PDB file of N, CA, C and O in Angstrom:
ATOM      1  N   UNK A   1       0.831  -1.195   0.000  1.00 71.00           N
ATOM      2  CA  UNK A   1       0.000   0.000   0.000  1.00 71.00           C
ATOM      3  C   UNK A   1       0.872   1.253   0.000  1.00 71.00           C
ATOM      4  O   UNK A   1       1.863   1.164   0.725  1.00 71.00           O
ATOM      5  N   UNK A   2       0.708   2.453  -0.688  1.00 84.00           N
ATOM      6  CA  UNK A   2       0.809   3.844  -0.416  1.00 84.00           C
ATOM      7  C   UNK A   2       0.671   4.746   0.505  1.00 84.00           C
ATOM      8  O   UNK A   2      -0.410   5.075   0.993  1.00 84.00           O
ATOM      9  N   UNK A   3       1.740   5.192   0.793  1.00 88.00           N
ATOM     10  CA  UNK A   3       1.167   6.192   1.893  1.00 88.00           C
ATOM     11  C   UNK A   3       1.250   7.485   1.475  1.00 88.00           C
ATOM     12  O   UNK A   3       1.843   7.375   0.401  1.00 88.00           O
ATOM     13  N   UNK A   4       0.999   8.795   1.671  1.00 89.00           N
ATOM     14  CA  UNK A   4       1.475   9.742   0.952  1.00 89.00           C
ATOM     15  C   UNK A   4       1.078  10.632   2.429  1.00 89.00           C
ATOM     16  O   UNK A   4       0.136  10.401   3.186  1.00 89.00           O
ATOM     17  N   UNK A   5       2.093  11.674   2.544  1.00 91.00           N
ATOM     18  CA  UNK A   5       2.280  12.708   3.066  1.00 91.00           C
ATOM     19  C   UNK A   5       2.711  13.998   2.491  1.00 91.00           C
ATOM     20  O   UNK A   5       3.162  14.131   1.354  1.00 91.00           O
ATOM     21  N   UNK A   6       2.503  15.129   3.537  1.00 89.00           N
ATOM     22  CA  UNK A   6       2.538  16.382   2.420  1.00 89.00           C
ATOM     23  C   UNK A   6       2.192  17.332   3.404  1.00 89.00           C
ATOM     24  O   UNK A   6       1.217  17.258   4.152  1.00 89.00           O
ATOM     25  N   UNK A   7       3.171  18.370   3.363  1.00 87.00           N
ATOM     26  CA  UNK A   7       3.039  19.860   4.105  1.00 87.00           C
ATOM     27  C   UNK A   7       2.128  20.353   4.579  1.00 87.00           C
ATOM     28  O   UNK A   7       1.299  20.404   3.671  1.00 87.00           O
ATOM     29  N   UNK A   8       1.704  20.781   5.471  1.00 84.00           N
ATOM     30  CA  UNK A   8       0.092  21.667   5.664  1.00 84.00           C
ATOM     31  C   UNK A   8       0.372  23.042   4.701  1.00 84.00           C
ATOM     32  O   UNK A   8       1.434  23.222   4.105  1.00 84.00           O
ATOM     33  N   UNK A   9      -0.596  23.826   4.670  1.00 81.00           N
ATOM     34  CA  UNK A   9      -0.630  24.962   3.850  1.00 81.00           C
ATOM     35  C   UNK A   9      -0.207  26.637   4.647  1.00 81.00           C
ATOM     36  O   UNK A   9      -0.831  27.125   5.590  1.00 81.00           O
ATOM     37  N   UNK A  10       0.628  27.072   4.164  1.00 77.00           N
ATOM     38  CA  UNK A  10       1.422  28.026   5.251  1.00 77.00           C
ATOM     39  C   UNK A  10       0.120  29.147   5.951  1.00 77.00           C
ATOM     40  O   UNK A  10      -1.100  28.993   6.006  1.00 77.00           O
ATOM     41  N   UNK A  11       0.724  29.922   6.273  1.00 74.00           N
ATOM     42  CA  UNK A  11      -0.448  31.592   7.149  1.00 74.00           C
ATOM     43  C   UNK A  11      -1.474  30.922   7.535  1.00 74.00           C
ATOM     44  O   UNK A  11      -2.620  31.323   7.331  1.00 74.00           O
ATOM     45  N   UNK A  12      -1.177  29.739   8.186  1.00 68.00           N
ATOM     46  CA  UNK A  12      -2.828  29.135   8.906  1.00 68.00           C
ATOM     47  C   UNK A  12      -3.881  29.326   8.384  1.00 68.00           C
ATOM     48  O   UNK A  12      -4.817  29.964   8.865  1.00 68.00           O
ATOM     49  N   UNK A  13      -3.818  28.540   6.857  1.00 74.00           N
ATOM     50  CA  UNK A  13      -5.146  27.966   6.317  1.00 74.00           C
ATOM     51  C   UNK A  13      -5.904  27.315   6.874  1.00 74.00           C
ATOM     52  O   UNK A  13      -5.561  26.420   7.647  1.00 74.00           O
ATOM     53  N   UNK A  14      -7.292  27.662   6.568  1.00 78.00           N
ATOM     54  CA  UNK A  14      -8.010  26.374   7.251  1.00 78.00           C
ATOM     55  C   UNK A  14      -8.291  25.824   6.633  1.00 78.00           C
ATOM     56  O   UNK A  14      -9.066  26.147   5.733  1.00 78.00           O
ATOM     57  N   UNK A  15      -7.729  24.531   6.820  1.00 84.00           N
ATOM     58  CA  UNK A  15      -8.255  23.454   6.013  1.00 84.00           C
ATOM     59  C   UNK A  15      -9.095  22.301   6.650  1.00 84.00           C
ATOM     60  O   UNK A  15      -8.820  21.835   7.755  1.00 84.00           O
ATOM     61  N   UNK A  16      -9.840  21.994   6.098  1.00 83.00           N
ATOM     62  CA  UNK A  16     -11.240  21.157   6.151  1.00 83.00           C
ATOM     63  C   UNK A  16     -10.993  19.402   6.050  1.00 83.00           C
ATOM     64  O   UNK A  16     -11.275  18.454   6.784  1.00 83.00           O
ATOM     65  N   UNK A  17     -10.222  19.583   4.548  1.00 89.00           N
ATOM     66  CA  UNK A  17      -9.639  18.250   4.399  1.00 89.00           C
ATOM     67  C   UNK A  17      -9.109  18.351   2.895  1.00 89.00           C
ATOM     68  O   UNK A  17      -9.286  19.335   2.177  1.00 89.00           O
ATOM     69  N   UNK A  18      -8.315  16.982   2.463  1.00 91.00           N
ATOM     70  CA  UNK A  18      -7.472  17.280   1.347  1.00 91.00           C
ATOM     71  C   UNK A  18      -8.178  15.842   0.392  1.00 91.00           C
ATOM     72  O   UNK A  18      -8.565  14.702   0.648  1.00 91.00           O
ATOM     73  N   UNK A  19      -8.015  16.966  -1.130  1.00 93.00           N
ATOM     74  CA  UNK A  19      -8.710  15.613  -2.339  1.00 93.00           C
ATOM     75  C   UNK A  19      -7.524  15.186  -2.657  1.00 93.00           C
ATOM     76  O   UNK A  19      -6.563  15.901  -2.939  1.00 93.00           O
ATOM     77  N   UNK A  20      -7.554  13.895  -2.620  1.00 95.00           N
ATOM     78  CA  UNK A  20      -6.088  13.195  -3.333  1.00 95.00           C
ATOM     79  C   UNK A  20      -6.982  12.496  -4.646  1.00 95.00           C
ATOM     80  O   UNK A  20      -8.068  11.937  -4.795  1.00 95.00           O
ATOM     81  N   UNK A  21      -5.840  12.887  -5.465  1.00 95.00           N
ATOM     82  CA  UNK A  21      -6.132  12.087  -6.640  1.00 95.00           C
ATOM     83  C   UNK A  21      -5.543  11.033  -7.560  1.00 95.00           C
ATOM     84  O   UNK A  21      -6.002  11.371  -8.651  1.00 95.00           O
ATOM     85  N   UNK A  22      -5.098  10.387  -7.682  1.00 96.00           N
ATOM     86  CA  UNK A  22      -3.785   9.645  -8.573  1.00 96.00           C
ATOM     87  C   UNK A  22      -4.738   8.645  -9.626  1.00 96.00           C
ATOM     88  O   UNK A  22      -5.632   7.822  -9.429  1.00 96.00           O
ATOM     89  N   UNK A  23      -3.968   9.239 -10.972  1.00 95.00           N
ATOM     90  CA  UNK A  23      -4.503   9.265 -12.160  1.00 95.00           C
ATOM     91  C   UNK A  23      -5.769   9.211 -12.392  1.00 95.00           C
ATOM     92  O   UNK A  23      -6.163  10.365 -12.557  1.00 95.00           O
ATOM     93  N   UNK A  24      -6.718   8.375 -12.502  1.00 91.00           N
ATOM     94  CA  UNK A  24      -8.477   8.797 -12.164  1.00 91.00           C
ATOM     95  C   UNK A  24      -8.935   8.109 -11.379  1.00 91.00           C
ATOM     96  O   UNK A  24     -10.065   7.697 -11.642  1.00 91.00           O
ATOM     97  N   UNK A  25      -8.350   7.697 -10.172  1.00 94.00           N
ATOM     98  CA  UNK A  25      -8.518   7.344  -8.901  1.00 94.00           C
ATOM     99  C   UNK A  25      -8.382   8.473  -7.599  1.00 94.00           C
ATOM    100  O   UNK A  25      -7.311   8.933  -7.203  1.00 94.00           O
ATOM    101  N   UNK A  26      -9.732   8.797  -7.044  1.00 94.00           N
ATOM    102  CA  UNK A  26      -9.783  10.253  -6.149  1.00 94.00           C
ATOM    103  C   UNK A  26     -10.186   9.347  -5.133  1.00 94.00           C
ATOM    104  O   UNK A  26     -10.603   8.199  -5.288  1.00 94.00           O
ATOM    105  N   UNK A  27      -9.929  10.333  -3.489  1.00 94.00           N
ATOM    106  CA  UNK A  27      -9.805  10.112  -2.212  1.00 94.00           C
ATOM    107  C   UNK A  27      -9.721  11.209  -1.916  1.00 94.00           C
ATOM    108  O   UNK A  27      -9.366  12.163  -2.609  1.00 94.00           O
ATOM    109  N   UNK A  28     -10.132  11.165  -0.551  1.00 91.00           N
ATOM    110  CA  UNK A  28      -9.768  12.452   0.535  1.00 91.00           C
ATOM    111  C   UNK A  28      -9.652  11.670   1.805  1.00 91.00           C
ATOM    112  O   UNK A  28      -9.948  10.507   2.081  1.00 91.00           O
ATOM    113  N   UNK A  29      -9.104  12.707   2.535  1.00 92.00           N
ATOM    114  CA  UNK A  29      -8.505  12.244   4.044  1.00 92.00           C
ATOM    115  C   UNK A  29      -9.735  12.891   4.778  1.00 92.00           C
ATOM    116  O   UNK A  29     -10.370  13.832   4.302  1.00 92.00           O
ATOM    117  N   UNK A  30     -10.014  12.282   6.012  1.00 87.00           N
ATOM    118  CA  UNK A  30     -11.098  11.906   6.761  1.00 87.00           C
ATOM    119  C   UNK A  30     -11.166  13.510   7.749  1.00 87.00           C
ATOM    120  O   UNK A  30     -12.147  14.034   8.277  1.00 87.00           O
ATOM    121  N   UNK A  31      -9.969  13.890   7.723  1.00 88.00           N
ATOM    122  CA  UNK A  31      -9.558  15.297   8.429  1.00 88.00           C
ATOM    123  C   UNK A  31      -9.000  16.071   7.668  1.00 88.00           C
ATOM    124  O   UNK A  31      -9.082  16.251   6.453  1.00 88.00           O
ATOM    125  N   UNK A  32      -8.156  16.734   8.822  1.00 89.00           N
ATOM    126  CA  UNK A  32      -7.148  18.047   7.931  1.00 89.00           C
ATOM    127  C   UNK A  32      -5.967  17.333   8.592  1.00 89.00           C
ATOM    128  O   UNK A  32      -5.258  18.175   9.144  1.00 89.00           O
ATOM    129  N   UNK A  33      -5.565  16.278   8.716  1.00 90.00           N
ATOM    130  CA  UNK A  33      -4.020  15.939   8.729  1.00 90.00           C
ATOM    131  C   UNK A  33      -3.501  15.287   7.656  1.00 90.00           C
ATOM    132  O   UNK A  33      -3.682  14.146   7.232  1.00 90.00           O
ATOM    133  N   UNK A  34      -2.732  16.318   7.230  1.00 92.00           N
ATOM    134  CA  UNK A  34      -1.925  15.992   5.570  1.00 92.00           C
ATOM    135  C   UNK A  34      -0.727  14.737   5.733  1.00 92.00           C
ATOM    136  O   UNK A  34       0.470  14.796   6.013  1.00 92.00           O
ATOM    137  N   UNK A  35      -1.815  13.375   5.361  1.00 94.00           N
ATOM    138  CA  UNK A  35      -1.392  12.329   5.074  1.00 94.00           C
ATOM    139  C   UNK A  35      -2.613  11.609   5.053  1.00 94.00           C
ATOM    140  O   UNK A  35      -3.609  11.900   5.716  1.00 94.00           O
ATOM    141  N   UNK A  36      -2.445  10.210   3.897  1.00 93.00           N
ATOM    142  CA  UNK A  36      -3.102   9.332   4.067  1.00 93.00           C
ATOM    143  C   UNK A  36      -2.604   8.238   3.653  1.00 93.00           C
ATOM    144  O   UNK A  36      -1.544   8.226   3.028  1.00 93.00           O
ATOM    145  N   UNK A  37      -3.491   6.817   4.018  1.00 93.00           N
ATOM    146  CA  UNK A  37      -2.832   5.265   3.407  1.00 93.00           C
ATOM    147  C   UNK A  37      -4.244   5.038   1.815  1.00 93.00           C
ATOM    148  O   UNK A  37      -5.390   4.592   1.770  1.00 93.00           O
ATOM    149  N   UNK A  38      -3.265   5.648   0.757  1.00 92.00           N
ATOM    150  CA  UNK A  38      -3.821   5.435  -0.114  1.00 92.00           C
ATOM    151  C   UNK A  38      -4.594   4.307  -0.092  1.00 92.00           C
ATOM    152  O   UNK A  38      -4.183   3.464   0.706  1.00 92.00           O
ATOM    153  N   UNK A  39      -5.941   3.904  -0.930  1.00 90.00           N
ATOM    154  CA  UNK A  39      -7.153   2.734  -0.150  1.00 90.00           C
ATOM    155  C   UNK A  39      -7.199   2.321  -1.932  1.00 90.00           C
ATOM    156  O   UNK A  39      -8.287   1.870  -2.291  1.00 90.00           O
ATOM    157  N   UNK A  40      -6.522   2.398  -2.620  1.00 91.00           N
ATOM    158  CA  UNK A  40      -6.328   1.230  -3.983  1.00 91.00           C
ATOM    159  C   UNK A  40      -4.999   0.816  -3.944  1.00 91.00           C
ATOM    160  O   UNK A  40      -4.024   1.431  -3.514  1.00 91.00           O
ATOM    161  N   UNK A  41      -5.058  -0.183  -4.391  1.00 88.00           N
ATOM    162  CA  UNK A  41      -3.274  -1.100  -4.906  1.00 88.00           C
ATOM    163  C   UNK A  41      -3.147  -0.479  -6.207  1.00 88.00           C
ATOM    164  O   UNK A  41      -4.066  -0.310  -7.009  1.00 88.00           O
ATOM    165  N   UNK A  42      -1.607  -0.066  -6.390  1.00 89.00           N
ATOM    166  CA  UNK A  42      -1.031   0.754  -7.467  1.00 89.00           C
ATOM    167  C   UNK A  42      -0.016  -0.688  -7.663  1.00 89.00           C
ATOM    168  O   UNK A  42       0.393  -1.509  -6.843  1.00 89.00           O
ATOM    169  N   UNK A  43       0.168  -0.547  -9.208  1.00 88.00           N
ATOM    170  CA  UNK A  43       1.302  -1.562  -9.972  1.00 88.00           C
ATOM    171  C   UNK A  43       2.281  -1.207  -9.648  1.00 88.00           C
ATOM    172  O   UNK A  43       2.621  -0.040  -9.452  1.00 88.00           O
ATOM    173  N   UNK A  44       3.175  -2.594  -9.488  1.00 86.00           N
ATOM    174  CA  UNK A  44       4.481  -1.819  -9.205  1.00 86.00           C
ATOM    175  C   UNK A  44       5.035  -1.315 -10.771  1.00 86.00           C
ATOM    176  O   UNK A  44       4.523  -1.645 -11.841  1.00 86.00           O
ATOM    177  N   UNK A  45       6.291  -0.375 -10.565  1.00 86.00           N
ATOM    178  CA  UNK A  45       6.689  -0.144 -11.709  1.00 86.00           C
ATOM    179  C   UNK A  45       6.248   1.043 -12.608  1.00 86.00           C
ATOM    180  O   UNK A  45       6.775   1.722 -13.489  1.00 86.00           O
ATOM    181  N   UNK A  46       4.913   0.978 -11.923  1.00 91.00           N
ATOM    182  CA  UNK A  46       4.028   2.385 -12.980  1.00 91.00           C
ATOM    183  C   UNK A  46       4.562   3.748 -12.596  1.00 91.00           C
ATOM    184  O   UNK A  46       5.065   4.050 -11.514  1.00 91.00           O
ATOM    185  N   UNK A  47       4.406   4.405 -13.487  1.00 93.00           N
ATOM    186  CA  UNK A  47       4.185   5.962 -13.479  1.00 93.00           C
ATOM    187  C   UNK A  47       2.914   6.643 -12.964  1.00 93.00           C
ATOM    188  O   UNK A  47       1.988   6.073 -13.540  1.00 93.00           O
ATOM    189  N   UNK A  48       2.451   7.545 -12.193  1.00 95.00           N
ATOM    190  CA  UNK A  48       0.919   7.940 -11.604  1.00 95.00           C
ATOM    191  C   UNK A  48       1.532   8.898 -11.673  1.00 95.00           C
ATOM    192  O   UNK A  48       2.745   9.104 -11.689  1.00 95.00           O
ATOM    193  N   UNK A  49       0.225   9.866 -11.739  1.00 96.00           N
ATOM    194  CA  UNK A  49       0.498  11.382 -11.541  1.00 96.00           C
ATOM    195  C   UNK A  49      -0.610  11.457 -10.251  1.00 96.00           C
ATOM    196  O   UNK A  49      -1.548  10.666 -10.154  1.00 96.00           O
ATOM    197  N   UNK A  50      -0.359  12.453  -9.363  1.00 95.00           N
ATOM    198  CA  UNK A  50      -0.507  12.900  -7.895  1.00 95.00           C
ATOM    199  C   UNK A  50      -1.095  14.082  -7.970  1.00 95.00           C
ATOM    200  O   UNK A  50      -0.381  15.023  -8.317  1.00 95.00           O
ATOM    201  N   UNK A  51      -2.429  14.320  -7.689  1.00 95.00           N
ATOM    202  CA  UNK A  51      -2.902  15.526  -7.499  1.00 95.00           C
ATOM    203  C   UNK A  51      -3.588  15.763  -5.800  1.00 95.00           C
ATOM    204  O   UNK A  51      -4.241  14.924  -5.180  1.00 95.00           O
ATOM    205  N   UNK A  52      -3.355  16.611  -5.511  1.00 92.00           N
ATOM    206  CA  UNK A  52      -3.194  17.833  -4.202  1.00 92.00           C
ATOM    207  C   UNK A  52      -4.508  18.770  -4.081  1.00 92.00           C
ATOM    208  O   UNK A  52      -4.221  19.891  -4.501  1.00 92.00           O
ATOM    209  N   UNK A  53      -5.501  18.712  -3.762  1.00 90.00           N
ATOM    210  CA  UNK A  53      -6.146  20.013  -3.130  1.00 90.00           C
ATOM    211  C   UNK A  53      -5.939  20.267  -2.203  1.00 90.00           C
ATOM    212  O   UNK A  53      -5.029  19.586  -1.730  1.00 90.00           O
ATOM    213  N   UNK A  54      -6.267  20.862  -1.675  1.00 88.00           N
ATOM    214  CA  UNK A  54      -6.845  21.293   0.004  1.00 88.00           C
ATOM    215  C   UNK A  54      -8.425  22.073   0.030  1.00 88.00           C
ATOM    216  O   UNK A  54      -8.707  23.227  -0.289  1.00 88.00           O
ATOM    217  N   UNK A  55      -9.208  21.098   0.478  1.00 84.00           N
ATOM    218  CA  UNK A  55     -10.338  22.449   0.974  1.00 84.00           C
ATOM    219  C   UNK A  55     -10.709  22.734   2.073  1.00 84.00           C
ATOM    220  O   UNK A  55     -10.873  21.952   3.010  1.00 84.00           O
ATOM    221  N   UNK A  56     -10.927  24.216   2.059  1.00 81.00           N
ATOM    222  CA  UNK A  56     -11.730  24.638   3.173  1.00 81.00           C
ATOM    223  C   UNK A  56     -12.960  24.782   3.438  1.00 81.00           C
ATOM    224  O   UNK A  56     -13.622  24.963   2.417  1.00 81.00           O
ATOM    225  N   UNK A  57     -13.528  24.778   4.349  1.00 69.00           N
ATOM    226  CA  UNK A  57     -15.066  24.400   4.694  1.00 69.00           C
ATOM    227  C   UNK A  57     -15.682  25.919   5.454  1.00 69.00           C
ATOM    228  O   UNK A  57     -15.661  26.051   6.678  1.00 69.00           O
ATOM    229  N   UNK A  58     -16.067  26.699   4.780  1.00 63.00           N
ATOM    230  CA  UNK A  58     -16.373  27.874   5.398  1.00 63.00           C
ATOM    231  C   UNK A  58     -17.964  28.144   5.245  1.00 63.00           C
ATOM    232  O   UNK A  58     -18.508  28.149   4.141  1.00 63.00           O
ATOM    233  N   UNK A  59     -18.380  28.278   5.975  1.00 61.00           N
ATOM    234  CA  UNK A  59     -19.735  28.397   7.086  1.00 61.00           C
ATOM    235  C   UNK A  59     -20.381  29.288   6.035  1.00 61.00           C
ATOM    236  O   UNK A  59     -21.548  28.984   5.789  1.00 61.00           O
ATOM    237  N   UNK A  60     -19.999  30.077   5.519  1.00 57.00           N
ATOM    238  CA  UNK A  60     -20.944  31.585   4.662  1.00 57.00           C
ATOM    239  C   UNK A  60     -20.789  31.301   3.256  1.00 57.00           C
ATOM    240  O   UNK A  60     -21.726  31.464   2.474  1.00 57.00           O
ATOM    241  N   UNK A  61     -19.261  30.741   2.770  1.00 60.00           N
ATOM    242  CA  UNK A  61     -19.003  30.717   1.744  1.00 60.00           C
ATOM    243  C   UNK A  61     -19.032  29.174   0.727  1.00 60.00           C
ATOM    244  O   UNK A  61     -18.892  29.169  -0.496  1.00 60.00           O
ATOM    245  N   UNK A  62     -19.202  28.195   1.416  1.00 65.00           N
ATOM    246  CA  UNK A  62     -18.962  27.320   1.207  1.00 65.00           C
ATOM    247  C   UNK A  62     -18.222  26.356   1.026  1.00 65.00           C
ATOM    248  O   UNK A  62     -17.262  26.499   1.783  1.00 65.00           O
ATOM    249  N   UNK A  63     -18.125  25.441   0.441  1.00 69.00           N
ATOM    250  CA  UNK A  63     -16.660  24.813   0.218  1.00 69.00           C
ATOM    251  C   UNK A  63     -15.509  26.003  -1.093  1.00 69.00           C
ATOM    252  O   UNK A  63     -15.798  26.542  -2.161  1.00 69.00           O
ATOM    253  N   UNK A  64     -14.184  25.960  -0.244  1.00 79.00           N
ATOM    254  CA  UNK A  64     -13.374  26.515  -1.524  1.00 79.00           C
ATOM    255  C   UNK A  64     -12.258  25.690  -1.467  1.00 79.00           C
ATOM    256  O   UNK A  64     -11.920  25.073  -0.457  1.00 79.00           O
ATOM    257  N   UNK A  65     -11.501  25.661  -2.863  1.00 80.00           N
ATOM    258  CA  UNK A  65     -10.459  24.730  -3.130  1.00 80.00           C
ATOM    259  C   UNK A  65      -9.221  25.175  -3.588  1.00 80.00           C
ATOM    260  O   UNK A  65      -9.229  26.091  -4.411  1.00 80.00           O
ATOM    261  N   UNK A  66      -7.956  24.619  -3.150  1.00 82.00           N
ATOM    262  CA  UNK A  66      -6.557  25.534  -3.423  1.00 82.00           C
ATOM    263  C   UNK A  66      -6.709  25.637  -4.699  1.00 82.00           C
ATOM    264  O   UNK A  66      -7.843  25.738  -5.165  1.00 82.00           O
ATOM    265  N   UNK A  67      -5.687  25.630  -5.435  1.00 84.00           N
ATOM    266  CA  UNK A  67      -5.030  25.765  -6.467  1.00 84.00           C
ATOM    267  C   UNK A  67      -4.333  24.356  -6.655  1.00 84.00           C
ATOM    268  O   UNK A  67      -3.492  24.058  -5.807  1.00 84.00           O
ATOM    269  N   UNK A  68      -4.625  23.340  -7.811  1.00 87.00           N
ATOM    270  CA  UNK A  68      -4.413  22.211  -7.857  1.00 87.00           C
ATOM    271  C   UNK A  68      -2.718  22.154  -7.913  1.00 87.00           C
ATOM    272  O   UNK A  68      -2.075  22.964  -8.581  1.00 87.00           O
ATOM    273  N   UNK A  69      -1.952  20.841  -6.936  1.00 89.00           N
ATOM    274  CA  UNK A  69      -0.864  20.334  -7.052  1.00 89.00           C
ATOM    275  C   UNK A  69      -0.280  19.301  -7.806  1.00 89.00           C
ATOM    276  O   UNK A  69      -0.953  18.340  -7.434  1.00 89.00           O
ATOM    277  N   UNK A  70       0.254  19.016  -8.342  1.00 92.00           N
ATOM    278  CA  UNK A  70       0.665  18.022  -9.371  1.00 92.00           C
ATOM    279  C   UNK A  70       2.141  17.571  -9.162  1.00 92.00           C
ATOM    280  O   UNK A  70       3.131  18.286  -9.319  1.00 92.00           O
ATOM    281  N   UNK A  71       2.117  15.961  -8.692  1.00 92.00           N
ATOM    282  CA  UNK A  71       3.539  15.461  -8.708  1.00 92.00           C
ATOM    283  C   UNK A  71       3.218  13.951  -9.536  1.00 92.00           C
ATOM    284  O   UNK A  71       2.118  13.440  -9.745  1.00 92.00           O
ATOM    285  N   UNK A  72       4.247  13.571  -9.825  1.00 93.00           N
ATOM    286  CA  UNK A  72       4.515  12.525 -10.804  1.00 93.00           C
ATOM    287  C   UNK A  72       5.363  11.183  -9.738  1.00 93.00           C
ATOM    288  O   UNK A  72       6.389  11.538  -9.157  1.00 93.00           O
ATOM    289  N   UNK A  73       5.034  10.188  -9.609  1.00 91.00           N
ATOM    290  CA  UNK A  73       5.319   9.533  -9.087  1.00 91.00           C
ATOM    291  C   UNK A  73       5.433   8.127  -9.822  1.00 91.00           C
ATOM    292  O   UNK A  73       4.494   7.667 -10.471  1.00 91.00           O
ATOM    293  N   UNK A  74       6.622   7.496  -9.677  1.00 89.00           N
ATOM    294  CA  UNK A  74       6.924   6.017  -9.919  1.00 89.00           C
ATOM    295  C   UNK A  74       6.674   4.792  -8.784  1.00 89.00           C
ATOM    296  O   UNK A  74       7.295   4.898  -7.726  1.00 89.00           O
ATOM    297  N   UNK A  75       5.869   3.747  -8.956  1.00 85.00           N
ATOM    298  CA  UNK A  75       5.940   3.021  -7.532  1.00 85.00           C
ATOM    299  C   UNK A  75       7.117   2.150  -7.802  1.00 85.00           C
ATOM    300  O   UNK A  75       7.740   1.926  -8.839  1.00 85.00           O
ATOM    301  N   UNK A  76       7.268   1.653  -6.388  1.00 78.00           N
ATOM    302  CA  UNK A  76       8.920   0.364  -6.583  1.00 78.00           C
ATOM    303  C   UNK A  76       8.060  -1.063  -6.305  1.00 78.00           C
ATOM    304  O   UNK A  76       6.878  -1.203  -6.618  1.00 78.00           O
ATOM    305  N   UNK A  77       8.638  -1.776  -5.855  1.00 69.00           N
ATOM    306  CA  UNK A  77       8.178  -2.699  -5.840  1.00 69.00           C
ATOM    307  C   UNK A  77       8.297  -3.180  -4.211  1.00 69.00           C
ATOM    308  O   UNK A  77       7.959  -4.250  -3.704  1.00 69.00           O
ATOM    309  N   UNK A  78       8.859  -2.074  -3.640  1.00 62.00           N
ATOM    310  CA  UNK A  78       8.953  -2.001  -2.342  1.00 62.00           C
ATOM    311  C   UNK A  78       7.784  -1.223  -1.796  1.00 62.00           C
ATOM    312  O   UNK A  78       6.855  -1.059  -2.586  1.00 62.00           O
ATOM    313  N   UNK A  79       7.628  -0.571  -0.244  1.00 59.00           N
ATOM    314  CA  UNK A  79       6.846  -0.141  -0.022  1.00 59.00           C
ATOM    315  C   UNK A  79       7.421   1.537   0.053  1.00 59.00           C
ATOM    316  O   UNK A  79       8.560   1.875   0.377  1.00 59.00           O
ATOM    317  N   UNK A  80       6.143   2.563  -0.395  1.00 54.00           N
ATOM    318  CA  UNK A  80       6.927   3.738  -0.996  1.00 54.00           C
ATOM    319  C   UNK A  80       6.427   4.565   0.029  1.00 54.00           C
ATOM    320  O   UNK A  80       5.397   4.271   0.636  1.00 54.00           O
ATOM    321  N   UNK A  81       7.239   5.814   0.316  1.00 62.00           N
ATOM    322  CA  UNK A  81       7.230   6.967   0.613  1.00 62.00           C
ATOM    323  C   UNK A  81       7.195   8.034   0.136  1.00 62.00           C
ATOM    324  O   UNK A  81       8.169   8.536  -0.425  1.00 62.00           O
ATOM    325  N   UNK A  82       5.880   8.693   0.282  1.00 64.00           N
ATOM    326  CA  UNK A  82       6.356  10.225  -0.857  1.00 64.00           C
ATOM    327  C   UNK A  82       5.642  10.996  -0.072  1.00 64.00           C
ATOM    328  O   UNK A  82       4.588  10.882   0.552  1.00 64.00           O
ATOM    329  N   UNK A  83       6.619  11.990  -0.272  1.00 68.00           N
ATOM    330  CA  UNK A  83       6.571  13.213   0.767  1.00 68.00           C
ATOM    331  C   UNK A  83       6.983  14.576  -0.290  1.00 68.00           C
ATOM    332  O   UNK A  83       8.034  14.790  -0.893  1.00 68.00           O
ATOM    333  N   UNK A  84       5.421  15.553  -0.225  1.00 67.00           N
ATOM    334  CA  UNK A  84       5.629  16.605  -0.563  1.00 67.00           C
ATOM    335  C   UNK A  84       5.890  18.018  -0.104  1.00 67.00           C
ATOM    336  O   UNK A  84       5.164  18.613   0.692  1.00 67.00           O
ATOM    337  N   UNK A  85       7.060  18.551  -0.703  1.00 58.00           N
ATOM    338  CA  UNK A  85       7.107  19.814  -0.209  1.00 58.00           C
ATOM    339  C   UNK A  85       6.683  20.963  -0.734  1.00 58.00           C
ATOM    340  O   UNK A  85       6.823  22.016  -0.111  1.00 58.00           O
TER     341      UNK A  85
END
């Protein structure tokens, strides 16, 4: 399995919770703690691309969403770590 971790968002955003996406497979984390145990099996060997929101959950305004992140990732055949900065 995958785990993926990743920075919180600087000047004390509030964040609500984060959309993970890898290639057209989407998730979000259950909170606002930036990490999760990805919940599909990825091939080893493949190439995925990694997408990043963050949203916030605001009371007047509704849901709003960062500015999408994009990393490119290879899996091993080991168990992986990826950590964004």
């Amino acid at each position: 399995h995958l785990y993926i971790s990743w920075e919180k968002p600087a000047n004390d955003t509030r964040v609500y919770k984060y959309d993970v996406t890898i290639d057209e497979w989407s998730s979000w984390t259950d909170s606002n703690t930036p990490n999760m145990h990805w919940p599909r099996r990825l091939r080893p060997g493949e190439n995925y691309t990694v997408s990043l929101k963050t949203r916030a959950d605001y009371y007047f305004y509704g849901n709003c969403l960062s500015k999408l992140h994009q990393e490119q990732i290879t899996t091993l055949s080991e168990t992986l770590l990826l950590v964004f900065h």
